[in-house]
XYZ file of C-alpha atoms in Angstrom:
690
model
C -5.887 2.401 -17.257
C -2.750 4.364 -16.366
C 0.648 2.717 -16.542
C 1.867 1.825 -13.026
C 5.275 2.885 -11.801
C 7.705 -0.031 -12.415
C 8.505 -2.085 -9.336
C 12.192 -2.314 -10.178
C 12.408 1.473 -10.551
C 11.587 2.053 -6.874
C 14.689 3.589 -5.303
C 16.048 1.919 -2.184
C 13.473 0.411 0.220
C 15.192 -2.977 -0.058
C 13.321 -4.553 2.848
C 9.972 -3.447 1.442
C 10.699 -4.818 -2.009
C 12.035 -8.074 -0.601
C 8.995 -8.636 1.638
C 6.612 -8.066 -1.272
C 8.587 -10.372 -3.572
C 8.666 -13.154 -0.971
C 4.887 -13.041 -0.786
C 4.680 -13.074 -4.566
C 6.723 -16.282 -4.522
C 4.748 -17.832 -1.650
C 1.429 -16.245 -0.597
C 1.460 -18.690 2.338
C 3.966 -16.338 4.016
C 0.908 -14.363 5.045
C 1.057 -10.881 3.581
C 2.920 -7.682 4.395
C 2.248 -4.715 6.653
C 4.186 -1.632 5.569
C 4.633 0.993 8.267
C 6.205 4.354 7.646
C 5.988 8.075 7.234
C 4.109 9.644 4.361
C 5.807 9.986 0.979
C 8.003 6.876 1.180
C 6.686 4.967 -1.865
C 4.595 2.524 0.202
C 1.564 2.588 -2.073
C 3.690 2.920 -5.219
C 5.610 -0.286 -4.488
C 2.492 -2.258 -3.575
C 0.583 -1.215 -6.689
C 3.618 -2.005 -8.839
C 3.768 -5.560 -7.483
C 0.665 -6.678 -9.370
C 2.488 -6.319 -12.716
C 5.053 -8.900 -11.549
C 2.554 -11.518 -10.393
C 2.297 -14.562 -12.694
C -0.975 -15.016 -14.545
C -3.614 -17.309 -13.041
C -5.767 -19.989 -14.697
C -9.490 -19.483 -14.041
C -12.744 -21.089 -15.123
C -14.171 -19.062 -17.989
C -17.082 -16.889 -16.849
C -16.674 -17.655 -13.126
C -16.990 -14.499 -11.054
C -15.113 -16.159 -8.173
C -11.891 -17.093 -10.033
C -12.180 -20.850 -9.548
C -9.135 -22.866 -10.623
C -10.074 -25.058 -13.623
C -7.995 -27.970 -12.311
C -9.718 -27.933 -8.903
C -12.879 -25.811 -8.961
C -14.601 -24.945 -5.694
C -17.532 -27.380 -5.294
C -19.458 -24.734 -3.313
C -18.881 -21.917 -5.820
C -22.089 -19.849 -6.235
C -21.481 -19.859 -10.017
C -20.848 -23.629 -10.039
C -20.675 -26.473 -10.160
C -17.814 -26.405 -12.669
C -16.415 -29.306 -14.635
C -12.687 -29.999 -14.368
C -11.064 -28.931 -17.604
C -9.055 -26.266 -19.389
C -9.557 -22.661 -18.369
C -8.407 -19.247 -19.434
C -5.479 -17.170 -18.229
C -5.753 -13.657 -16.875
C -3.444 -11.350 -14.894
C -3.554 -11.634 -11.120
C -5.777 -8.912 -9.718
C -4.861 -6.310 -7.170
C -8.040 -5.157 -5.421
C -8.003 -2.052 -3.244
C -10.249 -1.903 -0.178
C -11.200 1.709 0.613
C -11.152 2.612 4.303
C -14.755 3.809 4.114
C -16.127 0.775 2.253
C -19.414 -0.751 3.377
C -19.809 -4.334 4.536
C -21.777 -5.192 1.377
C -18.984 -3.810 -0.802
C -16.450 -6.038 0.965
C -18.285 -9.367 1.224
C -20.961 -8.930 -1.415
C -24.685 -8.252 -1.359
C -27.591 -10.685 -1.237
C -30.924 -9.627 -2.780
C -33.161 -10.147 0.255
C -36.333 -9.221 -1.625
C -35.830 -11.994 -4.199
C -34.680 -14.414 -1.526
C -37.905 -13.924 0.450
C -40.320 -13.758 -2.484
C -38.748 -16.264 -4.915
C -36.326 -18.318 -2.843
C -33.509 -17.316 -5.214
C -29.953 -16.642 -3.987
C -29.215 -13.619 -6.158
C -25.697 -12.690 -5.041
C -23.502 -9.825 -6.184
C -19.831 -10.594 -5.350
C -17.790 -8.151 -3.302
C -14.136 -7.243 -3.066
C -13.199 -10.478 -1.290
C -14.397 -12.450 -4.320
C -12.503 -10.150 -6.687
C -9.304 -10.588 -4.649
C -9.445 -14.413 -4.574
C -6.083 -15.760 -5.840
C -4.784 -12.200 -6.077
C -3.818 -9.262 -3.856
C -6.078 -7.406 -1.436
C -4.524 -4.025 -0.698
C -5.691 -1.794 2.166
C -4.170 1.665 2.248
C -4.296 3.272 5.717
C -5.265 -0.110 7.134
C -5.051 1.240 10.682
C -8.070 3.471 9.944
C -10.270 0.571 8.810
C -13.548 0.229 10.721
C -13.704 -2.538 13.293
C -16.529 -4.467 11.606
C -14.537 -4.613 8.351
C -11.481 -5.754 10.309
C -13.563 -8.588 11.787
C -14.647 -9.698 8.316
C -11.054 -9.622 7.070
C -9.923 -11.707 10.043
C -12.596 -14.306 9.375
C -11.768 -14.542 5.668
C -8.011 -14.705 6.323
C -8.461 -17.457 8.914
C -10.904 -19.631 6.949
C -9.942 -18.880 3.355
C -13.615 -18.274 2.608
C -16.214 -15.546 2.873
C -19.707 -16.097 4.254
C -22.663 -13.812 3.631
C -25.627 -14.559 5.879
C -28.885 -12.642 6.016
C -31.789 -13.915 8.096
C -31.061 -17.588 7.453
C -30.066 -17.174 3.785
C -26.343 -17.783 3.284
C -23.779 -17.787 0.485
C -20.198 -19.053 0.743
C -17.291 -18.670 -1.655
C -13.516 -19.139 -1.495
C -11.459 -16.060 -0.563
C -7.740 -16.729 -0.391
C -5.668 -13.647 -1.088
C -2.392 -11.943 -0.357
C -3.168 -9.259 2.240
C -1.035 -6.123 1.964
C -1.584 -3.106 4.172
C 0.132 0.252 4.437
C -0.139 2.676 7.336
C 1.320 5.778 8.919
C 1.845 5.024 12.647
C 1.191 8.691 13.479
C -2.496 8.078 12.711
C -2.934 5.213 15.158
C -2.031 1.563 15.579
C -3.666 -1.654 14.412
C -5.727 -3.978 16.546
C -3.472 -6.800 17.817
C -5.628 -9.477 16.162
C -5.232 -7.957 12.703
C -1.576 -7.086 13.299
C -0.789 -10.738 13.969
C -2.478 -11.779 10.695
C 0.198 -10.046 8.654
C 3.032 -12.469 8.083
C 5.738 -9.827 7.637
C 6.163 -6.208 8.588
C 8.494 -3.566 7.190
C 9.417 -0.143 8.544
C 10.153 2.373 5.789
C 11.602 5.863 5.944
C 12.863 8.378 3.440
C 16.567 8.178 2.743
C 18.835 10.805 4.274
C 21.424 10.340 1.500
C 21.318 13.311 -0.916
C 22.320 11.192 -3.938
C 19.509 8.735 -3.308
C 16.949 11.503 -2.828
C 18.086 13.085 -6.100
C 17.533 9.774 -7.883
C 14.032 9.465 -6.409
C 13.071 12.895 -7.728
C 14.695 12.251 -11.118
C 12.818 8.998 -11.676
C 9.509 10.371 -10.463
C 9.679 13.388 -12.762
C 10.628 11.160 -15.689
C 7.660 8.893 -14.984
C 5.218 11.806 -14.679
C 6.409 13.258 -17.997
C 6.071 9.995 -19.960
C 4.677 6.983 -18.007
C 4.742 4.594 -20.978
C 8.241 5.568 -22.071
C 9.561 5.328 -18.517
C 7.989 1.902 -18.038
C 9.486 0.774 -21.337
C 12.993 1.639 -20.152
C 12.515 -0.686 -17.170
C 10.807 -3.489 -19.097
C 13.886 -5.749 -19.144
C 14.351 -5.476 -15.375
C 10.653 -6.169 -14.830
C 10.825 -9.241 -17.051
C 13.875 -10.538 -15.195
C 12.240 -10.215 -11.785
C 9.022 -11.799 -13.070
C 11.025 -14.769 -14.388
C 12.843 -15.034 -11.068
C 9.516 -15.201 -9.226
C 8.344 -18.035 -11.489
C 11.632 -19.908 -11.005
C 11.467 -19.489 -7.223
C 7.894 -20.807 -7.191
C 8.997 -23.925 -9.041
C 11.984 -24.417 -6.733
C 10.076 -23.812 -3.490
C 8.689 -27.379 -3.054
C 12.269 -28.720 -3.244
C 13.666 -26.499 -0.477
C 14.641 -28.448 2.651
C 14.202 -26.907 6.106
C 16.581 -28.934 8.250
C 16.377 -29.590 11.965
C 19.146 -27.075 12.651
C 17.438 -24.022 11.116
C 14.102 -25.172 12.541
C 15.628 -25.268 16.018
C 17.027 -21.763 15.480
C 13.558 -20.557 14.502
C 11.948 -22.023 17.609
C 14.711 -20.689 19.881
C 14.445 -17.202 18.377
C 10.674 -17.015 18.870
C 11.057 -18.252 22.448
C 13.859 -15.777 23.176
C 11.748 -12.824 22.046
C 8.679 -14.124 23.939
C 6.238 -13.838 21.057
C 2.696 -15.038 21.698
C 1.412 -18.261 20.172
C 2.956 -20.367 17.424
C 2.093 -18.295 14.359
C 5.471 -16.545 14.470
C 7.335 -19.884 14.281
C 5.265 -20.979 11.297
C 5.663 -17.662 9.466
C 9.424 -17.642 10.095
C 9.731 -21.189 8.744
C 7.799 -20.304 5.582
C 9.739 -17.078 5.119
C 13.136 -18.741 5.546
C 12.164 -21.433 3.048
C 10.990 -18.803 0.554
C 14.195 -16.804 1.029
C 16.210 -19.875 0.070
C 14.074 -20.414 -3.033
C 14.412 -16.734 -3.964
C 18.196 -17.086 -3.692
C 18.116 -20.174 -5.946
C 18.997 -22.705 -3.212
C 17.334 -25.864 -1.947
C 18.741 -25.587 1.579
C 17.857 -23.088 4.301
C 20.881 -21.331 5.827
C 21.357 -19.356 9.026
C 21.209 -16.056 7.158
C 17.761 -17.018 5.874
C 16.597 -17.550 9.451
C 18.065 -14.207 10.490
C 16.401 -12.309 7.664
C 13.113 -14.105 8.347
C 13.265 -13.020 11.991
C 13.857 -9.385 11.031
C 10.745 -9.448 8.846
C 8.387 -11.655 10.878
C 9.012 -10.772 14.532
C 9.156 -6.982 15.114
C 5.372 -6.482 15.124
C 4.807 -9.570 17.267
C 7.013 -8.627 20.197
C 5.037 -5.554 21.296
C 3.763 -6.098 24.814
C 1.594 -2.973 25.018
C 0.532 -0.169 22.635
C 3.332 2.148 23.769
C 6.151 -0.269 22.962
C 7.967 0.642 19.767
C 8.147 -2.200 17.246
C 11.606 -3.506 16.534
C 14.094 -6.235 17.247
C 17.341 -6.301 19.225
C 19.710 -7.557 16.536
C 22.501 -8.280 19.012
C 20.181 -10.555 20.950
C 19.073 -12.165 17.676
C 22.661 -12.890 16.663
C 23.450 -14.343 20.093
C 20.436 -16.657 19.900
C 21.282 -17.844 16.398
C 24.891 -18.480 17.406
C 23.892 -20.336 20.585
C 21.531 -22.663 18.757
C 23.567 -22.903 15.563
C 26.102 -25.535 14.638
C 25.573 -29.237 14.230
C 25.371 -29.189 10.452
C 26.547 -27.090 7.556
C 23.158 -25.463 6.990
C 23.098 -23.355 10.096
C 26.554 -23.124 11.626
C 28.822 -20.177 11.967
C 30.188 -20.799 8.502
C 26.763 -20.122 6.979
C 26.486 -16.959 9.017
C 29.955 -15.806 7.982
C 28.998 -16.009 4.324
C 26.413 -13.338 4.987
C 27.846 -10.956 7.559
C 31.458 -11.806 7.760
C 31.380 -12.213 11.570
C 28.964 -12.311 14.468
C 30.005 -8.924 15.833
C 28.860 -7.059 12.716
C 25.163 -7.032 13.579
C 24.894 -3.351 12.684
C 25.818 -3.991 9.063
C 23.354 -4.874 6.326
C 22.954 -8.681 6.538
C 21.690 -9.064 2.990
C 24.134 -9.659 0.143
C 23.424 -8.203 -3.246
C 23.983 -11.408 -5.170
C 21.440 -14.179 -5.718
C 23.467 -16.742 -3.779
C 22.983 -15.233 -0.312
C 19.978 -15.657 1.923
C 17.468 -12.923 1.283
C 19.088 -11.814 -1.974
C 17.671 -8.518 -3.197
C 16.119 -7.834 -6.612
C 18.462 -6.250 -9.146
C 18.694 -2.494 -8.714
C 20.344 0.036 -10.973
C 21.566 3.493 -10.113
C 22.826 5.209 -6.999
C 20.140 3.806 -4.729
C 21.641 0.368 -4.200
C 23.710 -0.845 -1.330
C 22.420 1.096 1.639
C 19.619 0.869 4.138
C 18.144 4.223 3.027
C 19.096 5.894 6.214
C 16.194 4.493 8.212
C 18.459 3.850 11.113
C 19.057 7.587 11.374
C 15.479 8.690 10.895
C 14.488 8.434 14.532
C 15.840 10.615 17.236
C 17.354 13.322 15.026
C 15.391 16.062 16.771
C 15.236 15.823 20.565
C 11.723 15.546 21.953
C 10.332 18.530 23.773
C 11.947 18.795 27.154
C 14.777 16.350 26.446
C 18.368 17.336 27.261
C 20.251 19.001 24.421
C 23.729 18.125 23.238
C 25.133 20.335 25.994
C 23.428 18.137 28.560
C 20.957 20.793 29.743
C 17.195 20.717 29.325
C 15.587 23.574 27.398
C 14.168 26.363 29.543
C 11.325 28.143 27.734
C 9.851 29.563 30.948
C 10.984 30.701 34.319
C 10.797 28.176 37.128
C 10.435 25.230 34.760
C 11.288 21.796 36.100
C 12.598 18.903 34.051
C 10.077 16.278 32.915
C 9.531 13.318 35.224
C 8.689 9.771 34.245
C 5.129 8.538 34.477
C 4.176 6.039 37.143
C 3.107 2.554 36.092
C -0.239 2.625 34.236
C -3.269 0.866 35.687
C -6.708 -0.246 34.550
C -9.093 2.693 34.788
C -12.818 2.902 35.358
C -14.982 3.378 32.293
C -15.777 6.989 31.431
C -18.455 7.433 28.788
C -20.524 10.188 27.206
C -24.217 10.142 28.187
C -27.011 9.762 25.660
C -27.036 7.994 22.301
C -24.591 9.091 19.617
C -24.040 8.319 15.941
C -20.253 8.581 15.703
C -17.601 6.241 14.336
C -17.651 2.677 15.612
C -15.674 2.143 18.805
C -16.015 0.798 22.322
C -16.767 3.700 24.637
C -20.254 5.283 24.517
C -23.679 4.077 23.432
C -24.541 4.841 19.808
C -26.735 3.890 16.880
C -24.499 1.732 14.702
C -24.621 -0.779 11.849
C -23.546 -3.509 14.266
C -24.779 -4.346 17.738
C -28.008 -5.485 19.354
C -31.241 -4.880 17.452
C -33.449 -2.281 19.128
C -36.137 -1.623 16.502
C -36.915 -1.158 12.813
C -37.382 1.667 10.334
C -37.816 2.210 6.627
C -34.443 1.979 4.869
C -32.782 5.206 3.836
C -30.845 4.211 0.733
C -29.652 0.630 0.259
C -30.939 -1.987 2.697
C -28.052 -3.336 4.778
C -29.605 -5.082 7.788
C -33.059 -6.595 7.282
C -35.492 -6.728 10.202
C -37.342 -9.867 9.134
C -40.218 -9.739 11.621
C -40.975 -6.094 10.832
C -40.795 -6.788 7.082
C -43.238 -9.700 7.314
C -45.530 -7.622 9.534
C -45.527 -4.811 6.968
C -46.233 -7.158 4.039
C -48.838 -9.418 5.683
C -51.910 -7.121 5.469
C -51.517 -6.735 1.679
C -51.277 -10.381 0.605
C -54.887 -10.707 -0.568
C -54.794 -7.409 -2.457
C -51.592 -8.500 -4.170
C -53.201 -11.715 -5.382
C -51.122 -14.149 -3.381
C -52.028 -17.690 -4.426
C -49.032 -19.811 -3.387
C -46.968 -20.394 -0.260
C -44.527 -17.593 -1.014
C -44.919 -14.197 0.643
C -45.458 -11.362 -1.829
C -42.915 -8.748 -0.723
C -42.415 -5.339 -2.269
C -39.773 -2.720 -1.771
C -42.030 -0.624 0.483
C -42.390 -3.562 2.878
C -38.684 -3.878 3.647
C -37.591 -2.673 7.069
C -34.084 -1.796 8.181
C -33.028 -3.021 11.618
C -31.907 -0.275 13.959
C -29.048 -1.370 16.174
C -27.290 -0.077 19.211
C -23.597 -0.564 19.775
C -20.649 1.521 20.897
C -18.906 4.515 19.361
C -15.449 5.987 19.679
C -15.186 9.499 21.085
C -12.728 12.364 21.034
C -11.059 12.253 24.443
C -9.437 15.650 24.970
C -6.983 15.714 27.872
C -6.491 19.118 29.495
C -3.505 18.761 31.817
C -2.361 21.226 34.473
C 1.450 21.511 34.166
C 1.896 24.455 36.520
C 4.150 24.781 39.534
C 1.438 23.538 41.906
C 1.659 20.171 40.112
C 5.447 20.124 39.954
C 6.283 17.946 42.948
C 8.084 15.019 41.343
C 6.148 12.245 43.055
C 2.863 13.985 42.441
C 3.479 14.710 38.772
C 4.652 11.153 38.241
C 1.332 9.892 39.614
C -0.583 12.363 37.431
C 1.273 11.268 34.300
C 0.642 7.624 35.229
C -3.077 8.348 35.480
C -3.163 10.130 32.103
C -1.120 7.322 30.547
C -3.652 4.834 31.924
C -6.490 6.811 30.369
C -4.580 6.936 27.080
C -4.232 3.166 27.141
C -7.974 2.918 27.764
C -8.585 5.283 24.815
C -6.412 3.076 22.590
C -8.403 -0.011 23.510
C -11.710 1.775 22.921
C -10.694 3.163 19.497
C -10.927 6.841 20.450
C -9.284 9.893 19.010
C -7.219 11.795 21.555
C -5.893 15.312 21.959
C -3.701 16.976 24.572
C -3.895 20.560 25.852
C -1.576 21.746 28.626
C -1.486 24.985 30.584
C 1.195 26.633 32.715
C 2.885 30.011 33.014
C 0.500 32.397 31.289
C -1.008 30.417 28.401
C -2.637 27.186 27.323
C -0.945 25.175 24.597
C -2.149 22.484 22.197
C 0.515 19.848 22.789
C -1.173 17.417 20.396
C -4.082 18.188 18.043
C -6.827 15.527 17.932
C -5.411 12.367 16.385
C -5.883 8.606 16.309
C -2.266 8.082 17.364
C -2.322 7.355 21.081
C 1.406 6.638 20.815
C 2.046 10.266 19.855
C 0.068 11.482 22.876
C 2.090 9.217 25.184
C 5.361 10.628 23.798
C 4.198 14.223 24.302
C 3.055 13.407 27.826
C 6.403 11.846 28.738
C 8.314 14.994 27.717
C 5.894 17.417 29.402
C 7.762 19.924 31.632
C 6.145 21.677 34.596
C 6.461 24.990 36.399
C 5.065 28.500 36.632
C 1.621 29.841 37.459
C -1.727 28.136 36.805
C -3.624 29.832 33.930
C -6.664 27.562 34.282
C -8.932 29.837 32.243
C -6.415 29.986 29.383
C -6.202 26.178 29.284
C -9.988 25.790 29.238
C -10.415 28.400 26.508
C -7.765 26.725 24.369
C -9.506 23.356 24.831
C -12.862 24.926 23.935
C -11.337 26.280 20.730
C -9.921 22.831 19.850
C -13.373 21.277 20.281
C -14.987 23.975 18.135
C -12.646 23.292 15.221
C -12.923 19.524 15.604
C -16.730 19.747 15.653
C -16.581 21.277 12.174
C -14.275 18.516 10.924
C -16.125 15.567 12.454
C -19.580 16.648 13.686
C -20.755 13.091 14.454
C -17.947 12.333 16.921
C -18.855 13.383 20.460
C -16.222 14.712 22.818
C -15.218 13.812 26.350
C -13.043 16.374 28.159
C -10.750 14.995 30.870
C -9.399 17.880 32.946
C -6.449 16.854 35.138
C -5.827 19.510 37.810
C -5.954 20.336 41.500
C -8.425 23.118 40.720
C -6.162 26.039 41.641
C -6.165 29.118 39.389
C -3.491 31.824 39.669
C -2.115 34.613 37.535
C -3.879 37.642 36.116
C -6.883 39.536 37.503
C -9.696 37.425 39.006
C -8.282 34.057 37.865
C -10.920 31.999 39.705
C -13.836 33.952 38.217
C -12.341 33.727 34.731
C -11.891 29.971 35.101
C -15.527 29.623 36.181
C -16.774 31.542 33.149
C -14.586 29.454 30.832
C -15.883 26.244 32.411
C -19.504 27.307 31.879
C -18.846 27.478 28.118
C -18.446 23.692 28.106
C -21.650 23.271 30.092
C -23.530 25.541 27.660
C -22.335 23.451 24.697
C -23.349 20.189 26.374
C -19.807 18.804 26.379
C -19.344 15.797 28.655
C -16.486 16.292 31.089
C -14.741 14.779 34.071
C -12.255 16.434 36.406
C -9.469 14.248 37.755
C -8.749 15.811 41.147
C -4.991 15.762 41.802
C -5.143 17.556 45.142
C -3.213 15.745 47.846
C -2.372 16.191 51.505
C -4.393 16.190 54.698
C -6.032 19.563 53.969
C -8.131 19.657 50.803
C -9.801 22.752 49.409
C -12.213 20.902 47.119
C -11.553 23.270 44.229
C -11.668 20.494 41.611
C -15.159 19.520 42.733
C -16.341 23.119 42.393
C -14.804 23.294 38.933
C -16.591 20.080 37.922
C -19.868 21.706 38.963
C -19.148 24.684 36.720
C -18.354 22.325 33.837
C -21.565 20.379 34.416
C -19.542 17.223 34.829
C -18.226 15.091 37.647
C -15.011 14.851 39.668
C -12.949 11.797 40.591
C -9.765 11.513 42.593
C -6.702 9.674 41.346
C -7.593 6.762 43.629
C -11.187 6.655 42.396
C -9.946 6.510 38.818
C -8.661 2.990 39.356
C -11.062 0.286 38.202
C -10.212 -1.872 41.222
C -10.894 0.933 43.702
C -13.942 0.564 45.953
C -14.925 4.113 45.040
C -14.131 3.546 41.388
C -17.434 2.005 40.349
C -18.298 2.266 36.657
C -20.490 5.292 36.018
C -21.205 7.620 33.130
C -19.919 11.142 33.001
C -22.896 13.238 33.951
C -22.395 16.010 31.379
C -25.424 18.295 31.435
C -27.778 15.630 32.768
C -27.285 16.946 36.312
C -28.269 20.472 35.262
C -31.242 19.168 33.257
C -32.504 17.336 36.343
């Protein structure tokens, strides 16, 4: 096993290290979600944490890590007698994004269960992670059915495996740590709320700190053991501090003053439910223990809010996570006072004054709330520049420092804001697919309603009991059955075929030409596309954005799982110029061709937003028709959102939809509450086939 990078050698990332250490002291805090750009030591820090975790006492030979002082009475390897156990390091178990359900929760031998009545159970990753760390890298890409299983285990502290009436239960209490790059998509709100703390990380913009990162990484790669040895004393000190904080934690007092500040803060930021209050209380208490105190101070409450609330205040998928620190300070000051544990004096010991909210609130010493782990070298004492990492490069179409918008093309108009989004009708791809799990189109999936049975291809995952019994029944006499048990062989087993929903690639092709440039009209168009993006987020789709204006089509956003990124590109979309409809369609066709090679199982849905006009170049209408027929020939499902307005309508969008082999809807019909907006499938090529 390779030597992990030392936790204390991670440069900067103070908030990340603090959040992980707080959970090491008290797993009841609820885990950590680490959000940030690639290459910011997210995975390195998480994997290094396991070396700092205190050893755990387990029952010898128990595959489910039962505590010898209080063994689980329902343990599949039990029952165990109370007595001395053995010590082993706390485990850190990694859950791959593409793991199967059996790998996560464990596998039950259905053949032996049916034939012998024996619960032969092979534990999964949840059993391995019990009393340890469960780490999910790229947690935002985890399949929905695995997310559901994680939610159940996190809520109940146990894992249940049930197959056709045969069930196994075992304890599964673990520290959940996830890392993600927001550019690849967001988390489901239910799973997001299960993480106690969240941390935003970014690479430092300080040259000295970046130099130190490179220096330490190169030294580690050259000699991992020697590098780890040079940091052994620091690792030992932090490990001892974790043990001391664990012992002190039961003695920490959370007074009425800090508790009132916690409740007022959660109410002020309008977070849903009561989980935020509970997590803040546990975090503030743990911060005090980490600092070596038995009393919670105002600075502990402040630091707890900065870690526990940002991901809980998002009201919709396009809201950026974060916290208004000025508002936080005002709330703490308003509800502070009354005793020495939470008054302005406690706050002054951390910040110096209430009007210094932009400064780092965490002292370096162990006496302040949220004290940081010891850190050597040039990386200490700053916030690694994360406050400067956003907004350095103006978004496309934004005003420059001179106050003027960029002008890449003649006749270009400045971007306009999108109208308020609305709930859209359901657009789906016809037929039955086999793509990634989602919520849009019908598909054969591992989860959903049972529609039939087949012989298993590979490992059996979902048994169709009736079909299995039917296959085995005719052979019972030939197999010499003499008792009540059914003689079942491997050839008799039948896999249940199920139908559920899949996620699709929704490719938006948006007309940004001069004919769409009227401010009120373009605002309505952007509002419609934003509404469809919100629908794509909720249905777990990938999205892409192609725009066309002037003389060319442009890929504004390659296919991605980040609906947020698509919304940002849409907001900064300028308009103006001619309408190269054919160029936009050809560029979209090329995007689909490449994506089909990357992900052949994911079906596409093209949403063309235009008034149907085509100008520029020789025979623009004929060229657009030929380009549209390419989609029809490939069987690509499509819908045209007709943006034509005014008393006189040419009906060009409807004609274009016919060429595409799809259907056309107006902006009004796109609304789910519209009388004309009844739910219906995109027709694709079904109309031509009829």
